[in-house]
Short mmCIF file of C-alpha atoms (C1' of nucleotides) in Angstrom, two decimals:
data_model
loop_
_atom_site.label_atom_id
_atom_site.label_comp_id
_atom_site.label_asym_id
_atom_site.label_seq_id
_atom_site.Cartn_x
_atom_site.Cartn_y
_atom_site.Cartn_z
CA MET C 1 0.00 0.00 0.00
CA LYS C 2 3.04 2.24 -0.17
CA ASN C 3 2.93 5.24 -2.47
CA LYS C 4 -0.72 4.64 -3.02
CA ILE C 5 -2.44 7.42 -4.89
CA GLN C 6 -5.68 8.12 -3.10
CA SER C 7 -8.97 8.25 -4.90
CA VAL C 8 -10.40 11.72 -5.38
CA ARG C 9 -12.22 12.89 -2.29
CA GLY C 10 -15.88 12.03 -2.21
CA THR C 11 -15.78 9.71 -5.22
CA ARG C 12 -17.15 6.19 -5.15
CA GLU C 13 -15.57 2.82 -5.73
CA PHE C 14 -17.94 -0.01 -6.43
CA TYR C 15 -16.45 -3.37 -5.55
CA PRO C 16 -18.35 -6.29 -7.10
CA GLN C 17 -20.64 -6.74 -4.12
CA GLN C 18 -21.56 -3.02 -4.13
CA MET C 19 -21.93 -3.09 -7.88
CA LEU C 20 -24.50 -5.85 -7.44
CA THR C 21 -26.36 -3.65 -4.97
CA ARG C 22 -26.29 -0.75 -7.41
CA ARG C 23 -27.63 -2.91 -10.20
CA TRP C 24 -30.27 -4.35 -7.90
CA LEU C 25 -31.38 -0.83 -7.02
CA TYR C 26 -31.38 0.14 -10.69
CA LYS C 27 -33.51 -2.88 -11.55
CA HIS C 28 -36.19 -1.90 -9.04
CA MET C 29 -36.23 1.71 -10.22
CA GLU C 30 -36.55 0.50 -13.77
CA GLU C 31 -39.40 -1.85 -12.92
CA VAL C 32 -41.39 0.79 -11.07
CA SER C 33 -40.72 3.46 -13.71
CA THR C 34 -41.69 1.30 -16.64
CA SER C 35 -44.74 -0.11 -14.89
CA PHE C 36 -46.16 3.42 -14.93
CA GLY C 37 -45.22 3.81 -18.59
CA TYR C 38 -42.07 5.91 -18.20
CA GLU C 39 -39.31 5.81 -20.84
CA GLU C 40 -35.62 5.83 -20.01
CA TYR C 41 -33.42 8.72 -21.21
CA ASP C 42 -30.20 10.46 -20.26
CA GLY C 43 -28.50 13.82 -20.72
CA PRO C 44 -24.87 14.94 -20.97
CA PHE C 45 -22.64 14.50 -17.93
CA ILE C 46 -21.04 17.89 -18.67
CA GLU C 47 -23.08 21.06 -19.15
CA LYS C 48 -22.42 24.74 -19.59
CA ILE C 49 -22.70 26.51 -16.31
CA ASP C 50 -25.25 28.97 -17.75
CA LEU C 51 -27.83 26.19 -17.86
CA TYR C 52 -28.06 26.17 -14.08
CA ALA C 53 -27.29 29.79 -13.36
CA ALA C 54 -30.82 31.08 -13.61
CA LYS C 55 -33.08 28.61 -11.96
CA THR C 56 -31.66 26.20 -9.45
CA GLY C 57 -30.62 28.61 -6.74
CA GLU C 58 -27.29 30.31 -6.63
CA GLU C 59 -25.61 28.10 -4.09
CA LEU C 60 -25.93 25.01 -6.24
CA VAL C 61 -23.81 26.55 -8.98
CA LYS C 62 -21.50 28.85 -7.07
CA GLU C 63 -20.55 26.60 -4.21
CA GLN C 64 -21.54 23.09 -5.02
CA SER C 65 -20.55 22.32 -8.57
CA PHE C 66 -17.41 20.94 -10.14
CA VAL C 67 -16.78 23.91 -12.41
CA PHE C 68 -13.85 24.21 -14.79
CA THR C 69 -12.89 25.86 -18.05
CA ASP C 70 -12.52 23.59 -21.05
CA ARG C 71 -9.77 24.06 -23.63
CA GLY C 72 -11.91 26.49 -25.54
CA GLY C 73 -12.20 28.72 -22.49
CA GLU C 74 -15.82 27.85 -21.82
CA LEU C 75 -17.08 27.50 -18.24
CA VAL C 76 -18.53 24.03 -17.88
CA THR C 77 -19.59 21.84 -14.97
CA LEU C 78 -20.10 18.21 -14.15
CA ARG C 79 -23.86 18.03 -13.93
CA PRO C 80 -25.18 18.63 -10.39
CA GLU C 81 -28.72 17.63 -11.35
CA LEU C 82 -30.75 16.58 -14.37
CA THR C 83 -34.02 18.49 -14.44
CA LEU C 84 -32.64 21.42 -16.45
CA SER C 85 -31.05 19.14 -19.04
CA LEU C 86 -34.41 17.41 -19.29
CA ALA C 87 -36.20 20.71 -19.76
CA ARG C 88 -33.81 21.69 -22.54
CA MET C 89 -34.14 18.32 -24.27
CA VAL C 90 -37.90 18.64 -24.17
CA ALA C 91 -37.83 22.24 -25.40
CA ALA C 92 -35.58 21.27 -28.32
CA ARG C 93 -38.09 18.75 -29.68
CA GLN C 94 -41.22 20.23 -28.28
CA ASN C 95 -43.13 19.95 -31.55
CA GLU C 96 -42.34 16.32 -32.23
CA LEU C 97 -42.63 14.81 -28.75
CA VAL C 98 -45.90 13.30 -27.59
CA PHE C 99 -47.35 14.83 -24.44
CA PRO C 100 -47.84 14.14 -21.67
CA LEU C 101 -44.41 12.58 -21.69
CA ARG C 102 -43.06 10.38 -18.95
CA TRP C 103 -39.29 9.94 -18.73
CA TRP C 104 -36.94 8.46 -16.16
CA SER C 105 -33.18 8.20 -15.72
CA PHE C 106 -30.53 6.82 -13.38
CA GLY C 107 -27.02 8.16 -13.65
CA PRO C 108 -24.08 9.87 -11.99
CA PHE C 109 -24.03 13.44 -10.66
CA TRP C 110 -21.41 15.54 -8.91
CA ARG C 111 -21.62 18.16 -6.22
CA TYR C 112 -18.65 19.76 -4.55
CA GLU C 113 -19.74 19.29 -0.96
CA LYS C 114 -18.06 18.20 2.21
CA PRO C 115 -18.44 14.42 2.29
CA GLN C 116 -19.98 12.72 5.28
CA LYS C 117 -22.23 9.79 5.93
CA GLY C 118 -24.94 9.62 3.30
CA ARG C 119 -23.32 12.35 1.27
CA THR C 120 -20.53 12.06 -1.27
CA ARG C 121 -19.30 14.28 -4.07
CA GLU C 122 -20.18 11.71 -6.67
CA PHE C 123 -23.54 10.04 -6.48
CA PHE C 124 -26.18 8.32 -8.56
CA GLN C 125 -29.63 9.73 -8.82
CA TRP C 126 -32.95 8.42 -9.99
CA ASN C 127 -34.86 11.15 -11.84
CA ILE C 128 -38.42 10.72 -12.96
CA ASP C 129 -40.66 13.37 -14.50
CA LEU C 130 -44.05 13.76 -16.09
CA ILE C 131 -44.19 16.76 -18.41
CA GLY C 132 -47.16 18.39 -20.08
CA SER C 133 -49.88 18.08 -17.48
CA ASP C 134 -51.06 20.41 -14.77
CA SER C 135 -53.50 18.07 -13.12
CA ALA C 136 -53.71 16.76 -9.58
CA GLU C 137 -53.67 13.31 -11.16
CA ALA C 138 -50.20 13.96 -12.60
CA ASP C 139 -48.85 15.24 -9.28
CA ALA C 140 -50.43 12.33 -7.43
CA GLU C 141 -48.87 9.87 -9.86
CA LEU C 142 -45.34 10.92 -8.94
CA VAL C 143 -46.09 10.61 -5.23
CA ALA C 144 -47.60 7.20 -5.91
CA ILE C 145 -44.52 6.10 -7.86
CA CYS C 146 -42.41 7.06 -4.90
CA ALA C 147 -44.65 5.07 -2.55
CA CYS C 148 -44.72 2.05 -4.87
CA PHE C 149 -40.96 2.09 -5.00
CA LEU C 150 -40.67 2.14 -1.20
CA LYS C 151 -43.14 -0.69 -1.00
CA LYS C 152 -41.19 -2.67 -3.57
CA MET C 153 -38.03 -2.21 -1.54
CA ASP C 154 -39.92 -3.63 1.45
CA ILE C 155 -39.73 -0.31 3.29
CA THR C 156 -42.72 0.38 5.54
CA PRO C 157 -44.49 3.73 6.10
CA GLU C 158 -43.15 3.60 9.66
CA GLN C 159 -39.62 3.64 8.25
CA ILE C 160 -39.87 6.14 5.41
CA ALA C 161 -42.80 8.49 4.90
CA ILE C 162 -43.61 10.93 2.10
CA LYS C 163 -44.42 14.44 3.24
CA VAL C 164 -46.42 16.60 0.87
CA ASN C 165 -47.16 20.31 0.73
CA HIS C 166 -48.08 22.98 -1.83
CA ARG C 167 -46.14 26.19 -2.35
CA LYS C 168 -49.13 28.22 -3.49
CA LEU C 169 -51.14 27.15 -0.46
CA MET C 170 -48.28 28.28 1.74
CA GLU C 171 -47.97 31.57 -0.09
CA GLU C 172 -51.69 32.26 0.35
CA GLN C 173 -51.53 31.44 4.02
CA LEU C 174 -48.49 33.62 4.56
CA VAL C 175 -50.16 36.53 2.82
CA LYS C 176 -53.04 36.07 5.26
CA ILE C 177 -50.72 36.76 8.17
CA ASN C 178 -49.43 39.85 6.40
CA ILE C 179 -46.13 38.58 5.13
CA GLN C 180 -45.10 40.56 2.08
CA LYS C 181 -44.22 38.85 -1.20
CA GLU C 182 -40.61 39.99 -0.96
CA TYR C 183 -40.26 38.21 2.36
CA LEU C 184 -41.59 34.86 1.17
CA LYS C 185 -38.18 33.48 0.39
CA ALA C 186 -36.79 34.44 3.79
CA VAL C 187 -39.83 32.97 5.52
CA PHE C 188 -39.55 29.74 3.54
CA HIS C 189 -36.02 29.55 4.80
CA VAL C 190 -36.99 29.86 8.47
CA ILE C 191 -39.70 27.26 7.95
CA ASP C 192 -36.99 24.97 6.66
CA ARG C 193 -35.02 25.56 9.85
CA TYR C 194 -37.90 24.67 12.17
CA ASP C 195 -36.97 21.04 12.69
CA LYS C 196 -33.37 21.83 13.47
CA LEU C 197 -33.92 24.32 16.27
CA PRO C 198 -35.63 24.29 19.66
CA THR C 199 -38.85 26.31 19.52
CA ASP C 200 -37.42 29.25 21.44
CA SER C 201 -34.37 29.60 19.23
CA TRP C 202 -36.54 29.22 16.18
CA LYS C 203 -38.85 32.00 17.30
CA ALA C 204 -35.84 34.20 17.99
CA LEU C 205 -34.57 33.49 14.50
CA CYS C 206 -37.93 34.50 13.02
CA GLN C 207 -37.81 37.83 14.81
CA GLU C 208 -34.26 38.32 13.69
CA ARG C 209 -35.47 37.92 10.13
CA GLY C 210 -37.99 40.69 10.61
CA LEU C 211 -41.20 38.98 11.72
CA ALA C 212 -43.36 40.61 14.37
CA THR C 213 -44.03 38.61 17.55
CA GLU C 214 -47.62 38.11 16.53
CA GLN C 215 -46.57 36.88 13.10
CA VAL C 216 -44.13 34.41 14.64
CA ASP C 217 -46.94 32.83 16.66
CA GLN C 218 -49.20 32.76 13.62
CA LEU C 219 -46.45 31.16 11.59
CA TRP C 220 -45.85 28.60 14.31
CA ARG C 221 -49.52 27.64 14.32
CA LEU C 222 -49.51 27.52 10.55
CA ILE C 223 -46.66 25.10 10.13
CA ASN C 224 -47.92 22.89 12.93
CA ASN C 225 -51.36 22.66 11.42
CA HIS C 226 -51.61 19.18 9.96
CA GLU C 227 -55.08 19.91 8.64
CA LEU C 228 -53.97 22.85 6.54
CA TRP C 229 -54.26 20.84 3.33
CA LYS C 230 -58.06 21.01 3.71
CA GLU C 231 -57.79 24.67 2.67
CA SER C 232 -56.50 23.51 -0.71
CA PRO C 233 -58.97 21.84 -3.07
CA TYR C 234 -55.98 20.81 -5.13
CA LEU C 235 -54.22 18.92 -2.33
CA THR C 236 -57.54 17.48 -1.21
CA SER C 237 -57.89 16.05 -4.66
CA VAL C 238 -54.30 14.74 -4.68
CA PHE C 239 -54.84 12.90 -1.40
CA GLU C 240 -58.11 11.48 -2.65
CA ILE C 241 -56.39 10.04 -5.70
CA LEU C 242 -53.59 8.60 -3.59
CA LYS C 243 -56.14 6.91 -1.40
CA VAL C 244 -57.74 5.21 -4.37
CA MET C 245 -54.30 4.14 -5.55
CA GLY C 246 -53.78 2.42 -2.23
CA VAL C 247 -50.66 4.26 -1.11
CA SER C 248 -52.10 6.65 1.49
CA ALA C 249 -50.24 4.90 4.28
CA TYR C 250 -46.96 6.34 3.03
CA VAL C 251 -48.24 9.88 2.55
CA LYS C 252 -48.60 12.65 5.12
CA TYR C 253 -49.36 16.33 4.86
CA ASP C 254 -46.62 18.52 6.30
CA ALA C 255 -46.70 22.32 6.13
CA ARG C 256 -42.95 22.46 6.76
CA ILE C 257 -41.99 20.98 3.40
CA ILE C 258 -40.92 23.81 1.11
CA ARG C 259 -37.82 22.63 -0.78
CA GLY C 260 -34.79 24.63 -1.67
CA LEU C 261 -34.78 24.67 -5.44
CA ASP C 262 -36.30 27.82 -6.81
CA TYR C 263 -38.04 26.24 -9.77
CA TYR C 264 -40.80 24.50 -7.85
CA THR C 265 -44.11 26.34 -8.10
CA GLY C 266 -46.83 23.96 -6.94
CA MET C 267 -46.98 20.72 -5.01
CA VAL C 268 -43.73 19.75 -3.33
CA PHE C 269 -42.84 16.55 -1.52
CA GLU C 270 -40.01 14.78 0.24
CA ALA C 271 -39.48 11.29 1.60
CA TRP C 272 -38.09 11.21 5.12
CA ASP C 273 -36.51 8.62 7.31
CA VAL C 274 -39.05 8.51 10.13
CA GLY C 275 -36.98 6.43 12.51
CA GLY C 276 -33.84 8.53 12.18
CA ASP C 277 -33.20 12.06 13.23
CA GLY C 278 -34.88 13.09 10.03
CA ARG C 279 -33.16 13.27 6.72
CA ALA C 280 -34.74 13.66 3.33
CA VAL C 281 -33.88 10.82 1.00
CA LEU C 282 -35.84 12.04 -1.96
CA GLY C 283 -37.42 15.26 -3.08
CA GLY C 284 -39.53 16.60 -5.87
CA GLY C 285 -42.39 18.76 -6.92
CA HIS C 286 -44.35 20.54 -9.56
CA TYR C 287 -42.81 23.20 -11.79
CA ASP C 288 -44.76 25.47 -14.14
CA ASN C 289 -42.09 27.25 -16.09
CA LEU C 290 -39.05 25.13 -16.50
CA VAL C 291 -39.40 24.33 -20.18
CA ALA C 292 -40.11 27.96 -21.01
CA ASP C 293 -37.08 29.00 -18.99
CA VAL C 294 -34.75 27.13 -21.31
CA GLY C 295 -36.31 28.48 -24.46
CA GLY C 296 -39.40 26.39 -25.09
CA SER C 297 -43.07 27.22 -24.94
CA PRO C 298 -44.53 27.02 -21.44
CA LEU C 299 -45.04 23.43 -20.30
CA PRO C 300 -45.69 22.31 -16.74
CA GLY C 301 -44.12 19.28 -15.19
CA VAL C 302 -43.77 17.27 -12.02
CA GLY C 303 -40.94 15.03 -10.95
CA PHE C 304 -38.64 13.89 -8.22
CA ALA C 305 -35.05 12.83 -7.70
CA MET C 306 -33.60 10.29 -5.31
CA GLY C 307 -29.91 9.93 -4.51
CA ASP C 308 -28.49 6.45 -4.09
CA VAL C 309 -26.15 7.23 -1.20
CA MET C 310 -28.57 8.18 1.56
CA PHE C 311 -31.12 5.66 0.34
CA THR C 312 -28.56 2.87 0.48
CA VAL C 313 -27.60 3.94 4.00
CA LEU C 314 -31.24 3.56 5.02
CA LEU C 315 -31.65 0.23 3.25
CA GLU C 316 -28.65 -1.02 5.18
CA LYS C 317 -30.05 0.37 8.42
CA TYR C 318 -33.31 -1.50 7.88
CA GLY C 319 -31.56 -4.63 6.67
CA LYS C 320 -33.15 -4.55 3.24
CA ILE C 321 -30.11 -5.17 1.06
CA PRO C 322 -30.04 -8.79 -0.04
CA LYS C 323 -26.80 -10.73 -0.11
CA ILE C 324 -26.49 -11.55 -3.76
CA ASN C 325 -24.32 -14.49 -4.80
CA GLN C 326 -23.67 -14.21 -8.49
CA PHE C 327 -22.06 -17.65 -8.57
CA GLU C 328 -24.86 -19.61 -6.94
CA ASN C 329 -25.57 -21.37 -10.21
CA ALA C 330 -22.01 -21.42 -11.49
CA LEU C 331 -19.58 -24.28 -11.83
CA LEU C 332 -15.82 -24.56 -11.57
CA VAL C 333 -13.94 -26.90 -13.90
CA THR C 334 -10.76 -27.87 -12.09
CA VAL C 335 -7.48 -28.81 -13.74
CA PHE C 336 -5.95 -31.98 -12.38
CA ASN C 337 -2.44 -31.71 -13.81
CA GLN C 338 -0.52 -30.37 -16.76
CA ASP C 339 -1.61 -33.27 -19.00
CA THR C 340 -5.32 -32.73 -18.41
CA THR C 341 -5.55 -28.96 -18.96
CA LEU C 342 -6.88 -29.32 -22.50
CA ALA C 343 -9.53 -31.81 -21.43
CA SER C 344 -10.71 -29.31 -18.79
CA ALA C 345 -10.73 -26.41 -21.23
CA ASP C 346 -12.71 -28.51 -23.68
CA MET C 347 -15.25 -29.52 -21.04
CA ALA C 348 -15.66 -25.92 -19.88
CA ALA C 349 -16.27 -24.66 -23.41
CA ARG C 350 -18.90 -27.31 -24.10
CA LEU C 351 -20.75 -26.52 -20.90
CA ARG C 352 -20.77 -22.82 -21.79
CA ASP C 353 -22.34 -23.78 -25.10
CA GLU C 354 -25.15 -25.17 -22.97
CA ASP C 355 -25.63 -21.71 -21.41
CA LEU C 356 -24.08 -22.65 -18.10
CA LYS C 357 -21.90 -20.24 -16.13
CA VAL C 358 -18.51 -21.89 -16.16
CA VAL C 359 -15.36 -20.78 -14.37
CA THR C 360 -12.04 -22.51 -14.99
CA PHE C 361 -9.06 -22.61 -12.72
CA PRO C 362 -6.31 -20.79 -14.58
CA SER C 363 -3.32 -22.78 -13.36
CA VAL C 364 -2.48 -26.24 -12.09
CA GLU C 365 -2.89 -26.28 -8.33
CA LYS C 366 -3.80 -28.81 -5.70
CA LEU C 367 -7.42 -29.87 -5.92
CA GLN C 368 -7.80 -28.77 -2.32
CA LYS C 369 -6.91 -25.24 -3.30
CA GLN C 370 -9.29 -25.30 -6.25
CA PHE C 371 -12.16 -26.59 -4.11
CA LYS C 372 -11.44 -23.92 -1.55
CA TYR C 373 -11.53 -21.30 -4.30
CA ALA C 374 -14.98 -22.52 -5.38
CA ASP C 375 -16.18 -22.43 -1.80
CA ARG C 376 -14.93 -18.91 -1.20
CA MET C 377 -16.42 -17.63 -4.43
CA GLY C 378 -19.77 -19.23 -3.68
CA ILE C 379 -19.57 -21.45 -6.77
CA ARG C 380 -21.99 -24.33 -6.43
CA PHE C 381 -20.56 -27.12 -8.60
CA VAL C 382 -17.01 -28.35 -8.88
CA LEU C 383 -16.06 -30.64 -11.77
CA VAL C 384 -13.07 -32.92 -11.59
CA LEU C 385 -11.49 -34.38 -14.71
CA GLY C 386 -8.57 -36.51 -13.54
CA PRO C 387 -6.81 -39.45 -15.22
CA ASP C 388 -9.41 -41.90 -13.87
CA GLU C 389 -12.34 -39.95 -15.33
CA ILE C 390 -10.62 -39.30 -18.64
CA LYS C 391 -9.79 -43.00 -19.07
CA ASP C 392 -13.50 -43.92 -18.77
CA ARG C 393 -14.89 -40.72 -20.40
CA LEU C 394 -16.42 -39.71 -17.09
CA VAL C 395 -16.59 -36.49 -15.12
CA THR C 396 -16.99 -36.10 -11.38
CA ILE C 397 -19.44 -33.43 -10.27
CA LYS C 398 -19.56 -32.27 -6.68
CA ASP C 399 -22.47 -30.16 -5.49
CA LEU C 400 -21.00 -27.96 -2.79
CA LYS C 401 -24.42 -26.82 -1.69
CA HIS C 402 -25.76 -30.30 -0.98
CA HIS C 403 -22.41 -31.96 -0.31
CA THR C 404 -23.13 -34.67 -2.86
CA GLN C 405 -20.94 -36.09 -5.59
CA VAL C 406 -21.50 -38.21 -8.68
CA SER C 407 -19.33 -39.55 -11.48
CA ILE C 408 -21.21 -39.67 -14.76
CA PRO C 409 -20.45 -39.94 -18.49
CA GLN C 410 -19.03 -36.66 -19.81
CA LYS C 411 -21.80 -36.32 -22.38
CA ASP C 412 -24.38 -36.18 -19.60
CA ALA C 413 -22.66 -33.42 -17.67
CA ALA C 414 -24.78 -30.50 -18.86
CA SER C 415 -28.11 -32.25 -18.47
CA THR C 416 -27.18 -33.52 -15.00
CA ILE C 417 -26.20 -30.05 -13.80
CA LYS C 418 -29.34 -28.54 -15.26
CA ARG C 419 -31.42 -31.12 -13.46
CA LEU C 420 -29.71 -30.30 -10.17
CA LEU C 421 -30.22 -26.57 -10.77
CA ALA C 422 -33.91 -27.10 -11.50
CA ALA C 423 -34.28 -29.14 -8.32
CA GLN C 424 -32.53 -26.34 -6.34
"C1'" G I 1 -16.85 27.22 3.31
"C1'" U I 2 -16.91 27.00 9.39
"C1'" G I 3 -16.15 24.15 13.98
"C1'" G I 4 -15.15 19.42 16.62
"C1'" C I 5 -13.46 14.10 16.97
"C1'" U I 6 -10.39 10.27 14.80
"C1'" G I 7 -6.16 8.12 11.58
"C1'" U I 8 -1.36 1.91 14.40
"C1'" A I 9 -0.99 -5.14 10.05
"C1'" G I 10 -6.04 -6.66 4.84
"C1'" C I 11 -10.19 -5.79 9.00
"C1'" U I 12 -11.51 -4.57 14.36
"C1'" C I 13 -8.62 -2.53 18.02
"C1'" A I 14 -4.34 -2.48 22.17
"C1'" A I 15 0.43 -0.29 23.59
"C1'" U I 16 2.81 5.84 31.32
"C1'" G I 17 7.71 9.74 26.16
"C1'" G I 18 11.71 4.01 26.65
"C1'" C I 19 11.96 -3.48 22.46
"C1'" A I 20 5.18 -1.84 18.00
"C1'" G I 21 1.11 -6.19 20.00
"C1'" A I 22 -3.70 -9.22 20.02
"C1'" G I 23 -8.08 -11.32 17.71
"C1'" C I 24 -10.03 -12.24 12.99
"C1'" A I 25 -8.37 -12.75 7.92
"C1'" U I 26 -4.25 -14.45 4.53
"C1'" C I 27 -0.45 -18.09 3.23
"C1'" G I 28 2.01 -22.91 4.34
"C1'" C I 29 1.89 -27.77 6.64
"C1'" A I 30 -0.77 -32.02 9.01
"C1'" C I 31 -4.03 -33.69 4.18
"C1'" U I 32 0.55 -36.50 -2.58
"C1'" G I 33 -7.76 -36.94 -6.04
"C1'" U I 34 -11.95 -32.92 -2.82
"C1'" G I 35 -14.37 -26.80 0.22
"C1'" G I 36 -16.53 -25.33 5.23
"C1'" A I 37 -13.88 -27.94 10.88
"C1'" U I 38 -9.40 -28.63 14.05
"C1'" G I 39 -4.15 -28.29 15.29
"C1'" C I 40 0.75 -26.34 14.33
"C1'" G I 41 3.65 -22.72 11.92
"C1'" A I 42 4.79 -18.40 8.78
"C1'" G I 43 4.44 -13.81 6.37
"C1'" G I 44 2.68 -9.03 6.90
"C1'" G I 45 4.24 -2.06 9.82
"C1'" U I 46 8.68 4.25 7.40
"C1'" U I 47 2.19 3.98 13.49
"C1'" G I 48 -1.95 8.60 7.08
"C1'" U I 49 1.92 12.20 5.10
"C1'" G I 50 5.67 16.22 6.00
"C1'" G I 51 8.16 19.05 9.55
"C1'" G I 52 9.40 20.30 14.81
"C1'" U I 53 10.48 19.45 20.34
"C1'" U I 54 13.44 15.52 22.89
"C1'" C I 55 19.14 11.53 24.61
"C1'" G I 56 14.74 8.99 22.79
"C1'" A I 57 8.04 10.21 19.69
"C1'" C I 58 2.45 5.73 17.99
"C1'" C I 59 2.34 9.16 22.31
"C1'" C I 60 3.84 16.22 22.79
"C1'" C I 61 3.65 20.67 19.02
"C1'" C I 62 2.74 22.66 13.86
"C1'" A I 63 1.16 21.81 8.95
"C1'" U I 64 -1.25 18.76 5.46
"C1'" C I 65 -4.41 14.78 3.56
"C1'" A I 66 -8.43 11.48 4.56
"C1'" G I 67 -12.75 9.57 7.39
"C1'" C I 68 -16.69 10.64 10.83
"C1'" C I 69 -19.96 14.32 13.42
"C1'" A I 70 -22.32 19.16 13.80
"C1'" C I 71 -23.21 23.66 10.86
"C1'" C I 72 -24.12 25.61 5.79
"C1'" C I 73 -26.82 23.45 1.97
"C1'" C I 74 -29.19 19.63 -0.21
"C1'" A I 75 -30.46 14.20 -3.07
#
RNA sequence: GUGGCUGUAGCUCAAUGGCAGAGCAUCGCACUGUGGAUGCGAGGGUUGUGGGUUCGACCCCCAUCAGCCACCCCA
């Protein structure tokens, strides 16, 4: 390990076992996405910085992106998110695409943040969006997809819950307590801080930000009002739809959900780890203007994004990551000695022709060592082709799982193994 | 970007400023045609890195890198 060059801070290394987990996660996202009729797409991994400058909030670009100048002197960045690339792609082919369109993606993103548990500088993110509809049905669908995914991962509503709110509802309510339009952003920010501070400190913070004592109390009542959604016919309708879809158990109204990204204009939602000290694992919402903002005609959309890092942390916490053995149906063809290597290679090739997963041992070693290798790798069958077998055109097959062994004619090897596999 | 804690064998961790260790793992042998078990043995370290203090530094000081935690922010 001397003179080892370290990996770049915050980047990920996927050893085979973790790669299996990533693929397993991907498979479930794909299944849920496609079951609702979503199509897979992807955007560039590098974008011009201008794409994000306007709409995602300044911090995301200024502080949290991997920005550099390319050889042509252009300021570019490793993509910190996908929604704006999506909006541009849609705007570019707005007249040929069929709406409403439903697209999903899973790929790498980069943010220049301080790494800690559940947060790295390089991460994978599931993005899923429905564009071209303004209805409560569309918004409800995305929440339902989120719930279906959690259910599929065997996560219960007691473990992760989806909290829903609506920005316009909040704006209306804030206007009612005489908060001026210009202050909305600042107030949204203090609402966001509510969970992190004791009530007294939070109230002090509100006053610091210019709220009158009376307004602070009104705001406190507002964000602790779990019935507030009843003031919104829109949210009422969303919850009704979710009930019919059978996913209500995962969904809660929460007036404290606002979300940081500036482009959300309607319903917003986040999935939270209920058991933990509260961290969002997924977030999304409705946006009215995104496509227009990148040069298209106005088109509304709704979508969410989920990072793999925090979600994997939670899956581990709840013991939901299966131990996958990719060699459970594989076989190892051993080599007995130098004279039998060709016979083993020949046997291995013929078994692969029969669509079996066949590993060979690449050098002549003691059988003990080769058996141990199979055991450590989780390979189920070990084949021995020694002088005795070759003389009688036999092959010995040991089933490491059931600790049984047979010697059979070589021509029956594939069918015998297939029979054992079918019998489990 | 700010503050705090931690870096010793592949892993988990010991070691008053005075000889760098244990368990697990690895490798070898017992076992010359058979994995998991047992026994015996072996290898493995510039104590994250670079300076400083000291007769002497894993230990104290400074810097730096990395991990974790709390902010900030967010997925």
